[in-house]
mmCIF file of C-alpha atoms and ligand atoms in Angstrom:
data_model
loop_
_atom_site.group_PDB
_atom_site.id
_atom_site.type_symbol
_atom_site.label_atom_id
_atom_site.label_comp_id
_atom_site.label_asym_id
_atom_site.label_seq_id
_atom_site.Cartn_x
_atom_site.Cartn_y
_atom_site.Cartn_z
ATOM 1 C CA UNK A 12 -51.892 10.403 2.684
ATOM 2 C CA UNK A 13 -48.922 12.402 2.377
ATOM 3 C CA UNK A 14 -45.582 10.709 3.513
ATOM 4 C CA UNK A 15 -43.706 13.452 4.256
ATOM 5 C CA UNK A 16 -40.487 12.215 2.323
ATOM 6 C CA UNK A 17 -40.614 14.281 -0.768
ATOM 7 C CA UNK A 18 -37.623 15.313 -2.124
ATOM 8 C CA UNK A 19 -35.455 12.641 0.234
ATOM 9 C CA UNK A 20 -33.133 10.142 -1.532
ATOM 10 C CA UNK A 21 -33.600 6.431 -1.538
ATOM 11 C CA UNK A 22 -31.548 3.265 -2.542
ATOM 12 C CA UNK A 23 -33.451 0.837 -3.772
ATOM 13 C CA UNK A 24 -31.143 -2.353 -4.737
ATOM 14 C CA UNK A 25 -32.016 -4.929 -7.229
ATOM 15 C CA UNK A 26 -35.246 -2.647 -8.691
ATOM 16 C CA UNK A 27 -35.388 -3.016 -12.388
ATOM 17 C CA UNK A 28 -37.768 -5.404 -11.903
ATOM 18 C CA UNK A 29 -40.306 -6.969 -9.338
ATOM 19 C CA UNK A 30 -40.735 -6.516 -5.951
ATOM 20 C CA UNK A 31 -37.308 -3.997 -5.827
ATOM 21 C CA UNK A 32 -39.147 -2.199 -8.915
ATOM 22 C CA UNK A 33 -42.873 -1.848 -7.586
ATOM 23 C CA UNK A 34 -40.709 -0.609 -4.264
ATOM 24 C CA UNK A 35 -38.636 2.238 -6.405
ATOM 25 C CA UNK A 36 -41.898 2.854 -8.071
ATOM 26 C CA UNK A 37 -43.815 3.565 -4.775
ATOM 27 C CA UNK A 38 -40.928 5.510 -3.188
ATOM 28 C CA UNK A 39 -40.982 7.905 -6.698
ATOM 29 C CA UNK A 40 -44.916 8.715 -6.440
ATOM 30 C CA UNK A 41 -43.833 10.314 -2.837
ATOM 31 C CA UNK A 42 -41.380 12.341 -5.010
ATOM 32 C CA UNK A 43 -37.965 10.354 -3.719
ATOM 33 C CA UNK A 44 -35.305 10.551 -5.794
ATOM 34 C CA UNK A 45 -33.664 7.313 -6.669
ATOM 35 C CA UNK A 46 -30.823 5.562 -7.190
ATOM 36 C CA UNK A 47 -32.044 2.322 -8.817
ATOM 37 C CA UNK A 48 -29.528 -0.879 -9.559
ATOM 38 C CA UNK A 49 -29.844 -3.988 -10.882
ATOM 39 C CA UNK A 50 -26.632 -6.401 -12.744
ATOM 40 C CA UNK A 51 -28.823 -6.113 -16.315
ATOM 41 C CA UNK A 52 -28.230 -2.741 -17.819
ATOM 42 C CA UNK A 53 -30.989 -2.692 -20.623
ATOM 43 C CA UNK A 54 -34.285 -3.689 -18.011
ATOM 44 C CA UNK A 55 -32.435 -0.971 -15.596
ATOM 45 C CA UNK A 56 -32.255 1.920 -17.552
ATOM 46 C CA UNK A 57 -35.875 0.869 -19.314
ATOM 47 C CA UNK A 58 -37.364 0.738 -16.118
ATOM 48 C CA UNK A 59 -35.528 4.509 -14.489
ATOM 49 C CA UNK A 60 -36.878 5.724 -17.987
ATOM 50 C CA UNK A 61 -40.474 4.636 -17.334
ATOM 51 C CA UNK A 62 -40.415 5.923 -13.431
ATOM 52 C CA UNK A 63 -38.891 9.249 -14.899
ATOM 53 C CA UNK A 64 -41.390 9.661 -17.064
ATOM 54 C CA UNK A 65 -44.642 8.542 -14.876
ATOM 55 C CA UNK A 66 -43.300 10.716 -11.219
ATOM 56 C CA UNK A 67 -40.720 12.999 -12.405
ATOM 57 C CA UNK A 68 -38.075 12.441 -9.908
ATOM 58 C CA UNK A 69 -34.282 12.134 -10.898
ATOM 59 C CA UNK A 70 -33.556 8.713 -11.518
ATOM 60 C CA UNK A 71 -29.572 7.643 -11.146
ATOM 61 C CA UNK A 72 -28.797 3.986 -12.764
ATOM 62 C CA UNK A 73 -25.810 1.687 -11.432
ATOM 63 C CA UNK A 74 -25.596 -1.680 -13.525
ATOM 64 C CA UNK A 75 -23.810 -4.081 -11.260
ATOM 65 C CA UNK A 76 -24.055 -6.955 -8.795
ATOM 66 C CA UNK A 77 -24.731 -5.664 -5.520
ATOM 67 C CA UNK A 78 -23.791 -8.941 -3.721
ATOM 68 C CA UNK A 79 -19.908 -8.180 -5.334
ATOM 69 C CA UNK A 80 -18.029 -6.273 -3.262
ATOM 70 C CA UNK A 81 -16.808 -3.920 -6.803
ATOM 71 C CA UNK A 82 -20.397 -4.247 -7.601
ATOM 72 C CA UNK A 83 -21.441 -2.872 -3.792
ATOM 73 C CA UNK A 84 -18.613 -0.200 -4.261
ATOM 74 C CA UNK A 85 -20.263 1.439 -7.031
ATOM 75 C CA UNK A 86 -23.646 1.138 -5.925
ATOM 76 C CA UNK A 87 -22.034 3.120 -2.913
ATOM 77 C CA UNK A 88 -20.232 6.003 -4.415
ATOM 78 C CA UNK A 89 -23.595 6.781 -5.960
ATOM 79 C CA UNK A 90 -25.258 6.478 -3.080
ATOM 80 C CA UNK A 91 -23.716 8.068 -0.176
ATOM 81 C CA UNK A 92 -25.574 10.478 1.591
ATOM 82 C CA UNK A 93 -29.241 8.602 0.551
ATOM 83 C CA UNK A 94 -31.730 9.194 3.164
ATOM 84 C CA UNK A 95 -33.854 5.797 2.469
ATOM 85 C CA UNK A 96 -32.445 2.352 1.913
ATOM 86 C CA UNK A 97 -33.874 -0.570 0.405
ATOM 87 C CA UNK A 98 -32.438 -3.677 0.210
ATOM 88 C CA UNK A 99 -32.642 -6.615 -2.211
ATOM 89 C CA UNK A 100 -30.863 -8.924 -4.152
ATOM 90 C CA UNK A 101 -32.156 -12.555 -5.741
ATOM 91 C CA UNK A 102 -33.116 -15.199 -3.643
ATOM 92 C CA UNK A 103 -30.311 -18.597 -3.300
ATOM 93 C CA UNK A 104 -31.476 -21.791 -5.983
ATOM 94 C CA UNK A 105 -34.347 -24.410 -4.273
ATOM 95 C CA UNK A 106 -32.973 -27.861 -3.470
ATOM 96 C CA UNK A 107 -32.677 -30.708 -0.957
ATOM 97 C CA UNK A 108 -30.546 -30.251 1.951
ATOM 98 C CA UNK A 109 -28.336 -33.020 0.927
ATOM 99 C CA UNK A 110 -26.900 -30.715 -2.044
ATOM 100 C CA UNK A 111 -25.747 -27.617 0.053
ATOM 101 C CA UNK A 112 -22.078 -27.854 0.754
ATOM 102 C CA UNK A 113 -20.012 -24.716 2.603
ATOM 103 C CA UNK A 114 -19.560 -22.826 -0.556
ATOM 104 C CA UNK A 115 -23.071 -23.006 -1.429
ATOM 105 C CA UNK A 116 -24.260 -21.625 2.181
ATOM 106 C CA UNK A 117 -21.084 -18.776 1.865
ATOM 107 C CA UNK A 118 -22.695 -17.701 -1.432
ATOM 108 C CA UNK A 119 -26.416 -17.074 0.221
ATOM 109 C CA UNK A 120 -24.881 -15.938 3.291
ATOM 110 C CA UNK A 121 -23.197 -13.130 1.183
ATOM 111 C CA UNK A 122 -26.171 -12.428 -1.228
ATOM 112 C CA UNK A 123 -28.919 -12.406 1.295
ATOM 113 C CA UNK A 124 -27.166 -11.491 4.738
ATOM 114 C CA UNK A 125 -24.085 -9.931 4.330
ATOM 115 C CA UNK A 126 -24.968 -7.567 1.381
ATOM 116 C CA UNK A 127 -28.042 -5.908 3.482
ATOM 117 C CA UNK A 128 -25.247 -5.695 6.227
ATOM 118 C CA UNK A 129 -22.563 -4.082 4.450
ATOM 119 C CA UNK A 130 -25.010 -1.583 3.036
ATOM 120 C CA UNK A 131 -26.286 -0.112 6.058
ATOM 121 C CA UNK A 132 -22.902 -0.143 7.553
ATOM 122 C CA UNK A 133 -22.125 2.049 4.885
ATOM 123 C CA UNK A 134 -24.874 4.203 5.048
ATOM 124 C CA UNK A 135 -26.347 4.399 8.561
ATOM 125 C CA UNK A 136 -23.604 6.655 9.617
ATOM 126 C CA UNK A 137 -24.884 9.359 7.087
ATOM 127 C CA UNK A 138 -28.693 9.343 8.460
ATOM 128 C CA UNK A 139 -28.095 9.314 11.998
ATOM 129 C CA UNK A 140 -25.679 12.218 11.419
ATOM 130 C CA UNK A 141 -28.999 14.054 9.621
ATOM 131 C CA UNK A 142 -31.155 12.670 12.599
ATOM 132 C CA UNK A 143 -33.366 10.902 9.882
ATOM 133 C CA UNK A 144 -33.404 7.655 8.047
ATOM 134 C CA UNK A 145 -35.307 4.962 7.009
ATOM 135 C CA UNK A 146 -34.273 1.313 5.954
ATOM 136 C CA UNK A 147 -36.391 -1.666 4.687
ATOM 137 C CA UNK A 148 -34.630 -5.252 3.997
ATOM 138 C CA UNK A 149 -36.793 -7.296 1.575
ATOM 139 C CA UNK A 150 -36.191 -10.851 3.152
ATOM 140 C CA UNK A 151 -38.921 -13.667 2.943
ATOM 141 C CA UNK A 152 -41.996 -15.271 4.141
ATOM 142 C CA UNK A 153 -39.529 -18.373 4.931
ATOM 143 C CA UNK A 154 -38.409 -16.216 8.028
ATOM 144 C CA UNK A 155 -41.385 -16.788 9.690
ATOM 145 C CA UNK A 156 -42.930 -20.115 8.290
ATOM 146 C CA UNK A 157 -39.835 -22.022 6.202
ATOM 147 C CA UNK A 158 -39.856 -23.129 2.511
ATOM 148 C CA UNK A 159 -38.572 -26.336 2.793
ATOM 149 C CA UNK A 160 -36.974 -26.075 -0.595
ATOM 150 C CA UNK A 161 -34.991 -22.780 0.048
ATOM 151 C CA UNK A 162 -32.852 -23.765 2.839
ATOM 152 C CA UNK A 163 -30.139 -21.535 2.014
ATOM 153 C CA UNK A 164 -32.731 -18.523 2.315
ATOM 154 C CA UNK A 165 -33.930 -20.041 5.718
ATOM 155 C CA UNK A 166 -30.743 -20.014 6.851
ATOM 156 C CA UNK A 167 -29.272 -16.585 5.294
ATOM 157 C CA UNK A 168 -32.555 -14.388 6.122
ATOM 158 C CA UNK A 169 -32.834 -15.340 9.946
ATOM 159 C CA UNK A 170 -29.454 -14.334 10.242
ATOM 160 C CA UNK A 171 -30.573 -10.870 8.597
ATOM 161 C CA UNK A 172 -33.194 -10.851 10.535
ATOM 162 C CA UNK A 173 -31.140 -11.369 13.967
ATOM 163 C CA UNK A 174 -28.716 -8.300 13.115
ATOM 164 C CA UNK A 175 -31.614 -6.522 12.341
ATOM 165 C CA UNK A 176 -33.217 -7.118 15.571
ATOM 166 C CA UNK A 177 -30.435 -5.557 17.105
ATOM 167 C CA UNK A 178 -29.302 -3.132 15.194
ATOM 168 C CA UNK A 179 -32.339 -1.612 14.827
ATOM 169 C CA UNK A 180 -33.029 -0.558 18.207
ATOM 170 C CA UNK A 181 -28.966 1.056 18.568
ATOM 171 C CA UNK A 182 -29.569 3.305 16.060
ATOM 172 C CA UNK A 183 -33.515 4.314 16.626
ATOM 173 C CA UNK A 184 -33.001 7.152 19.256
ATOM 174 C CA UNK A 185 -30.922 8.642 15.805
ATOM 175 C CA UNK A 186 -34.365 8.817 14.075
ATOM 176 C CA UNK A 187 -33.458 6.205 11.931
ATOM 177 C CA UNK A 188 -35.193 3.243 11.906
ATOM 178 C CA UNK A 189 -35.144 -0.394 10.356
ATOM 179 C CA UNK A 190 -37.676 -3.285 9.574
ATOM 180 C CA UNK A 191 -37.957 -6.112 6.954
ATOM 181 C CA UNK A 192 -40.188 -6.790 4.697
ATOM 182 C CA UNK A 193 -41.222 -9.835 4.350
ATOM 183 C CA UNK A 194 -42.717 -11.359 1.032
ATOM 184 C CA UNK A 195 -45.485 -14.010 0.614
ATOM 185 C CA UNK A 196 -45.958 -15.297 -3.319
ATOM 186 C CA UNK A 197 -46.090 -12.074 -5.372
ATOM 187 C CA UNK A 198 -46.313 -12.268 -8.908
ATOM 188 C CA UNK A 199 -42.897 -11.863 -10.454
ATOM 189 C CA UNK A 200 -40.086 -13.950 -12.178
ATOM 190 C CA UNK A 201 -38.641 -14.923 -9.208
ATOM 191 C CA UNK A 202 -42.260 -17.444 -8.532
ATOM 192 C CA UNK A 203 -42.824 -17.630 -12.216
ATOM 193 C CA UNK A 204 -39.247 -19.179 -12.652
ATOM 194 C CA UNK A 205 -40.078 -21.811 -9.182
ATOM 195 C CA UNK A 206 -43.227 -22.304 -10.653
ATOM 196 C CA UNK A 207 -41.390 -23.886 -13.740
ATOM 197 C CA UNK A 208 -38.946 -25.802 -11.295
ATOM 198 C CA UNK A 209 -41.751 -27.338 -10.007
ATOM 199 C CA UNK A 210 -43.946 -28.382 -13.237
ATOM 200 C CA UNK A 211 -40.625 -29.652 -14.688
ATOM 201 C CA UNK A 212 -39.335 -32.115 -11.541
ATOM 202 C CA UNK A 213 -43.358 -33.329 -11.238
ATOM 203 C CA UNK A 214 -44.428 -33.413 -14.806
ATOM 204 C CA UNK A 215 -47.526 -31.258 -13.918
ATOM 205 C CA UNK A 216 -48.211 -28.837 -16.360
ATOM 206 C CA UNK A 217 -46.656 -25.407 -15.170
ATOM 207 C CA UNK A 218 -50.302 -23.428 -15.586
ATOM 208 C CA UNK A 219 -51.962 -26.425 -13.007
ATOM 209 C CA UNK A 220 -48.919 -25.786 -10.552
ATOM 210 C CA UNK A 221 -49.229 -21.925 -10.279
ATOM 211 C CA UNK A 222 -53.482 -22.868 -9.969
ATOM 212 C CA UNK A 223 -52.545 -25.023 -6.969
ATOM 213 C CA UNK A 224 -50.330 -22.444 -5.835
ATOM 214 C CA UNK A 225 -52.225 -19.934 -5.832
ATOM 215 C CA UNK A 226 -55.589 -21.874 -4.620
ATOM 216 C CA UNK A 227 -53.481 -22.475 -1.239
ATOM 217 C CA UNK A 228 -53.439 -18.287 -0.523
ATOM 218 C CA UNK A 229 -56.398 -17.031 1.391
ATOM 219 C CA UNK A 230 -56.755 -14.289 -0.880
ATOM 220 C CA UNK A 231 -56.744 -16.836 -3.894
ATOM 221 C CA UNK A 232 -54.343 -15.278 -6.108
ATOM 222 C CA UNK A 233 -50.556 -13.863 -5.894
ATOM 223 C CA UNK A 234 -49.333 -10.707 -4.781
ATOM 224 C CA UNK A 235 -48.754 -7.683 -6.365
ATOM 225 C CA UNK A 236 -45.231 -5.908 -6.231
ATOM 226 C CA UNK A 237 -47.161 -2.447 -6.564
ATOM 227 C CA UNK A 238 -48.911 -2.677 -3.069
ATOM 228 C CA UNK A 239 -45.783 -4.470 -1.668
ATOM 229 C CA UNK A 240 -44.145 -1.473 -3.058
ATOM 230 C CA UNK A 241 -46.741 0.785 -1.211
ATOM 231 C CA UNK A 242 -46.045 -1.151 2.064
ATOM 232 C CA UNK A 243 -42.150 -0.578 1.609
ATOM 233 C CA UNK A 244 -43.141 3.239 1.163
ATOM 234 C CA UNK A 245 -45.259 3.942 4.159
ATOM 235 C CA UNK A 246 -42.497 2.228 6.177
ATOM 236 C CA UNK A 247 -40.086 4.752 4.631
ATOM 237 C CA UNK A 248 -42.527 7.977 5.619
ATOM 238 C CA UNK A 249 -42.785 9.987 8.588
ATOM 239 C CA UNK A 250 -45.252 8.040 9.983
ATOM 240 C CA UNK A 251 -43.055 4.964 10.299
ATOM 241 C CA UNK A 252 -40.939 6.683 13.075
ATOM 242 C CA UNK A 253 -42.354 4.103 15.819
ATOM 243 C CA UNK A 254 -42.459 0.781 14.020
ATOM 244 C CA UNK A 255 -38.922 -0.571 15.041
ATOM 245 C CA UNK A 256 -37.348 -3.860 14.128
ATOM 246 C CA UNK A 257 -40.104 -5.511 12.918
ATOM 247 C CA UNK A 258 -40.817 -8.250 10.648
ATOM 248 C CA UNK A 259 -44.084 -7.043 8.072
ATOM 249 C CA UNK A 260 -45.419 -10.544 6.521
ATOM 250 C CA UNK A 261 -47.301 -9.493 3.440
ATOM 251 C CA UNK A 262 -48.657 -12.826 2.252
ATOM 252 C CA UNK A 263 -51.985 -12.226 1.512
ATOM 253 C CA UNK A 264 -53.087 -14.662 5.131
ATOM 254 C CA UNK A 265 -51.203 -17.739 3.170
ATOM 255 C CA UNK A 266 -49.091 -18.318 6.898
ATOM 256 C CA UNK A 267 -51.650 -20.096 8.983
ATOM 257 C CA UNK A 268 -50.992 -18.431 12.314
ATOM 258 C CA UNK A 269 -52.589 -16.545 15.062
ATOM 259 C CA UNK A 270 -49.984 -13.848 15.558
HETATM 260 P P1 NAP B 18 -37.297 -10.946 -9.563
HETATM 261 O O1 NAP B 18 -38.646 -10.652 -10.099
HETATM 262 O O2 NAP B 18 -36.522 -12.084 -10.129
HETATM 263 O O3 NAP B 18 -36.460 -9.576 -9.650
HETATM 264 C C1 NAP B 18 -35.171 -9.542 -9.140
HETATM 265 C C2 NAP B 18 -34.586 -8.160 -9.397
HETATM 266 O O4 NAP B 18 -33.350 -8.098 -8.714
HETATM 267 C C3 NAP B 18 -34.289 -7.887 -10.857
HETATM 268 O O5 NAP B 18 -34.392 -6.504 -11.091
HETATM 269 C C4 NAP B 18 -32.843 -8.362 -10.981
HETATM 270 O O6 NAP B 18 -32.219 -7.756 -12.111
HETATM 271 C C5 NAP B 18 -32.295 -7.851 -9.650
HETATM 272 N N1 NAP B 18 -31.138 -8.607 -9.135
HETATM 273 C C6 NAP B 18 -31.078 -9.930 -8.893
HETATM 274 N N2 NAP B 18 -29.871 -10.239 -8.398
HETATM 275 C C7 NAP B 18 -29.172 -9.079 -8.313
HETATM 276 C C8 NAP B 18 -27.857 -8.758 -7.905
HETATM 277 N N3 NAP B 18 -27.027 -9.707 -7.463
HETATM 278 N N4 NAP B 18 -27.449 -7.474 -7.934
HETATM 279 C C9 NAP B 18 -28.290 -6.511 -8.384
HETATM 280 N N5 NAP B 18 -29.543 -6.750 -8.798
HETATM 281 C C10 NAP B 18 -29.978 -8.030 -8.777
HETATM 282 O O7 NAP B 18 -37.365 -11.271 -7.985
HETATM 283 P P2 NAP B 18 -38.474 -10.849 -6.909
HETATM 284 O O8 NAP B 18 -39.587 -11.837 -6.953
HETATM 285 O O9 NAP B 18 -38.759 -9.413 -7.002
HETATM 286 O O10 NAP B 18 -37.698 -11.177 -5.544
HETATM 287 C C11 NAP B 18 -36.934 -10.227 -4.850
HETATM 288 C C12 NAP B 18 -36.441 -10.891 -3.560
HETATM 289 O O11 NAP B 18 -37.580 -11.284 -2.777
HETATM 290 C C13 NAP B 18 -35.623 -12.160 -3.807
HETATM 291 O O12 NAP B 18 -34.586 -12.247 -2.866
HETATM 292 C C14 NAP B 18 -36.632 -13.262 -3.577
HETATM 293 O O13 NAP B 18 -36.021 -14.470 -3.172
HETATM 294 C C15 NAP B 18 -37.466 -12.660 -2.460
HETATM 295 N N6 NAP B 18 -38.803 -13.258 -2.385
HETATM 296 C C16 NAP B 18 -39.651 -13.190 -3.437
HETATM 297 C C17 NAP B 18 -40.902 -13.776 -3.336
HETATM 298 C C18 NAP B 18 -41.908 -13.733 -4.488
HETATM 299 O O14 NAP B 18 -42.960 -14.372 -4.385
HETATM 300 N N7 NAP B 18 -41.660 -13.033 -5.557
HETATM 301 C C19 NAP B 18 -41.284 -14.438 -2.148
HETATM 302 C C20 NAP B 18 -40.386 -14.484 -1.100
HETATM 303 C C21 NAP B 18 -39.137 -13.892 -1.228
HETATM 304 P P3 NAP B 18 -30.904 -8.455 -12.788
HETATM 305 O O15 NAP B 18 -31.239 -9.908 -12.953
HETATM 306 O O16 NAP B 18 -30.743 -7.716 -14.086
HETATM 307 O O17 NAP B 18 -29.796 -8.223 -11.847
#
């Protein structure tokens, strides 16, 4: 299928690695142009060499912390004008509720809300003044079902999710339109690293965790960040231009629910 967004420019925050990267990577086999960023400078520019390489599109790197606000002014002044968004960032620590205290919340709030916020703020203007534009917000499975551990990304994606709701229908009659992504377990550091949380606290071994894990997913094993990356790109094509505001669980049938 052809998307129709060859030669467009995309955003795609917090790529050099997985679920951001198998996004970038998707977006680049359409033949977008990118502007990839992640804080770690030596997996970034590896990974822009490798998409370079495999798709041929320009690749512009920006090494910083998008959830800073110097580290979101960079990412900006190398980004204005993009025609596709993505947004990303890493997910708040697990925990009990008892250890979240204000400054704890403020911190997910700003990584995981008020990042994705800023950044369209910044950029819608630009694609409804071209009549076209496209963002996805990579938020979580825990916005429809809740991880009991992740309480500060409970909290700090349904409030993304709420502005999204919203905004997304102001700014559709521009031809620009909105949704979130939502992940299920995909295999990247981010589980790999909660998967060693876990064997640690229980004294399970870590390969018997990930087994249970992953024996609790319909599909019986984790996702891949290549076809979330594919999902991310067809809501980015042409054909996206009637799927508003909504919430795409890609969890591979792990949330037991009828709709
Ligand atoms: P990952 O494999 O750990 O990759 C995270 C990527 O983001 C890396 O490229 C990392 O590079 C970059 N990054 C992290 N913090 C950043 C920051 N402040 N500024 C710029 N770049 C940053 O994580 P992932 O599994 O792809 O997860 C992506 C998001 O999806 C997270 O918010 C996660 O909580 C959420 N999620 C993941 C899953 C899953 O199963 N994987 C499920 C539900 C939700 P640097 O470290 O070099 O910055």
């Amino acid at each position: 299928m052809d998307l129709g967004i060859k030669g467009k420019r995309a955003l795609v925050c917090a790529s050099s690695k997985g679920l951001g990267r198998g996004c970038a990577e998707a977006l680049a086999e359409a033949g977008v142009d990118l502007i990839m960023n992640a804080r770690g400078a030596d997996a970034l520019e590896a990974t822009a060499a490798d998409i370079r390489a495999k798709y041929g599109v320009t690749v512009v790197t920006v090494a910083a912390d998008v959830t800073s606000d110097a580290g979101r002014a960079k990412v900006l002044e190398a980004a204005q004008g993009v025609d596709i968004l993505v947004t990303n960032a890493g997910g708040p620590p697990p925990g009990m509720w008892t250890d979240w205290e204000r400054d704890d919340f403020i911190k997910a709030l700003d990584a995981n809300m008020l990042t994705p916020i800023a950044l369209m703020k910044a950029l819608l203007p630009g694609m409804i003044d071209k009549g076209w534009g496209r963002v996805v917000n990579i938020t979580s499975v825990s916005v429809k079902a809740p991880i009991a551990v992740l309480g500060l990304s409970n909290s700090a994606r349904a409030g993304l999710t709420g502005y999204v709701a919203g905004t997304s229908r102001q700014v559709a009659k521009h031809g620009v339109i909105i949704n979130n992504l939502l992940p299920g377990q995909h295999a990247t550091d981010r589980i790999a690293s909660l998967d060693a949380r876990a064997a640690d606290q229980s004294g399970v071994p870590v390969a018997q965790v990930t087994a249970t894990r992953q024996a609790s997913i319909p599909v019986g094993r984790d996702g891949d960040p290549r076809d979330f990356g594919a999902m991310c790109a067809f809501l980015c094509s042409r054909h996206a231009a009637f799927i508003v505001g909504q919430n795409v669980l890609l969890d591979g049938g792990a949330t037991n629910t009828t709709m």
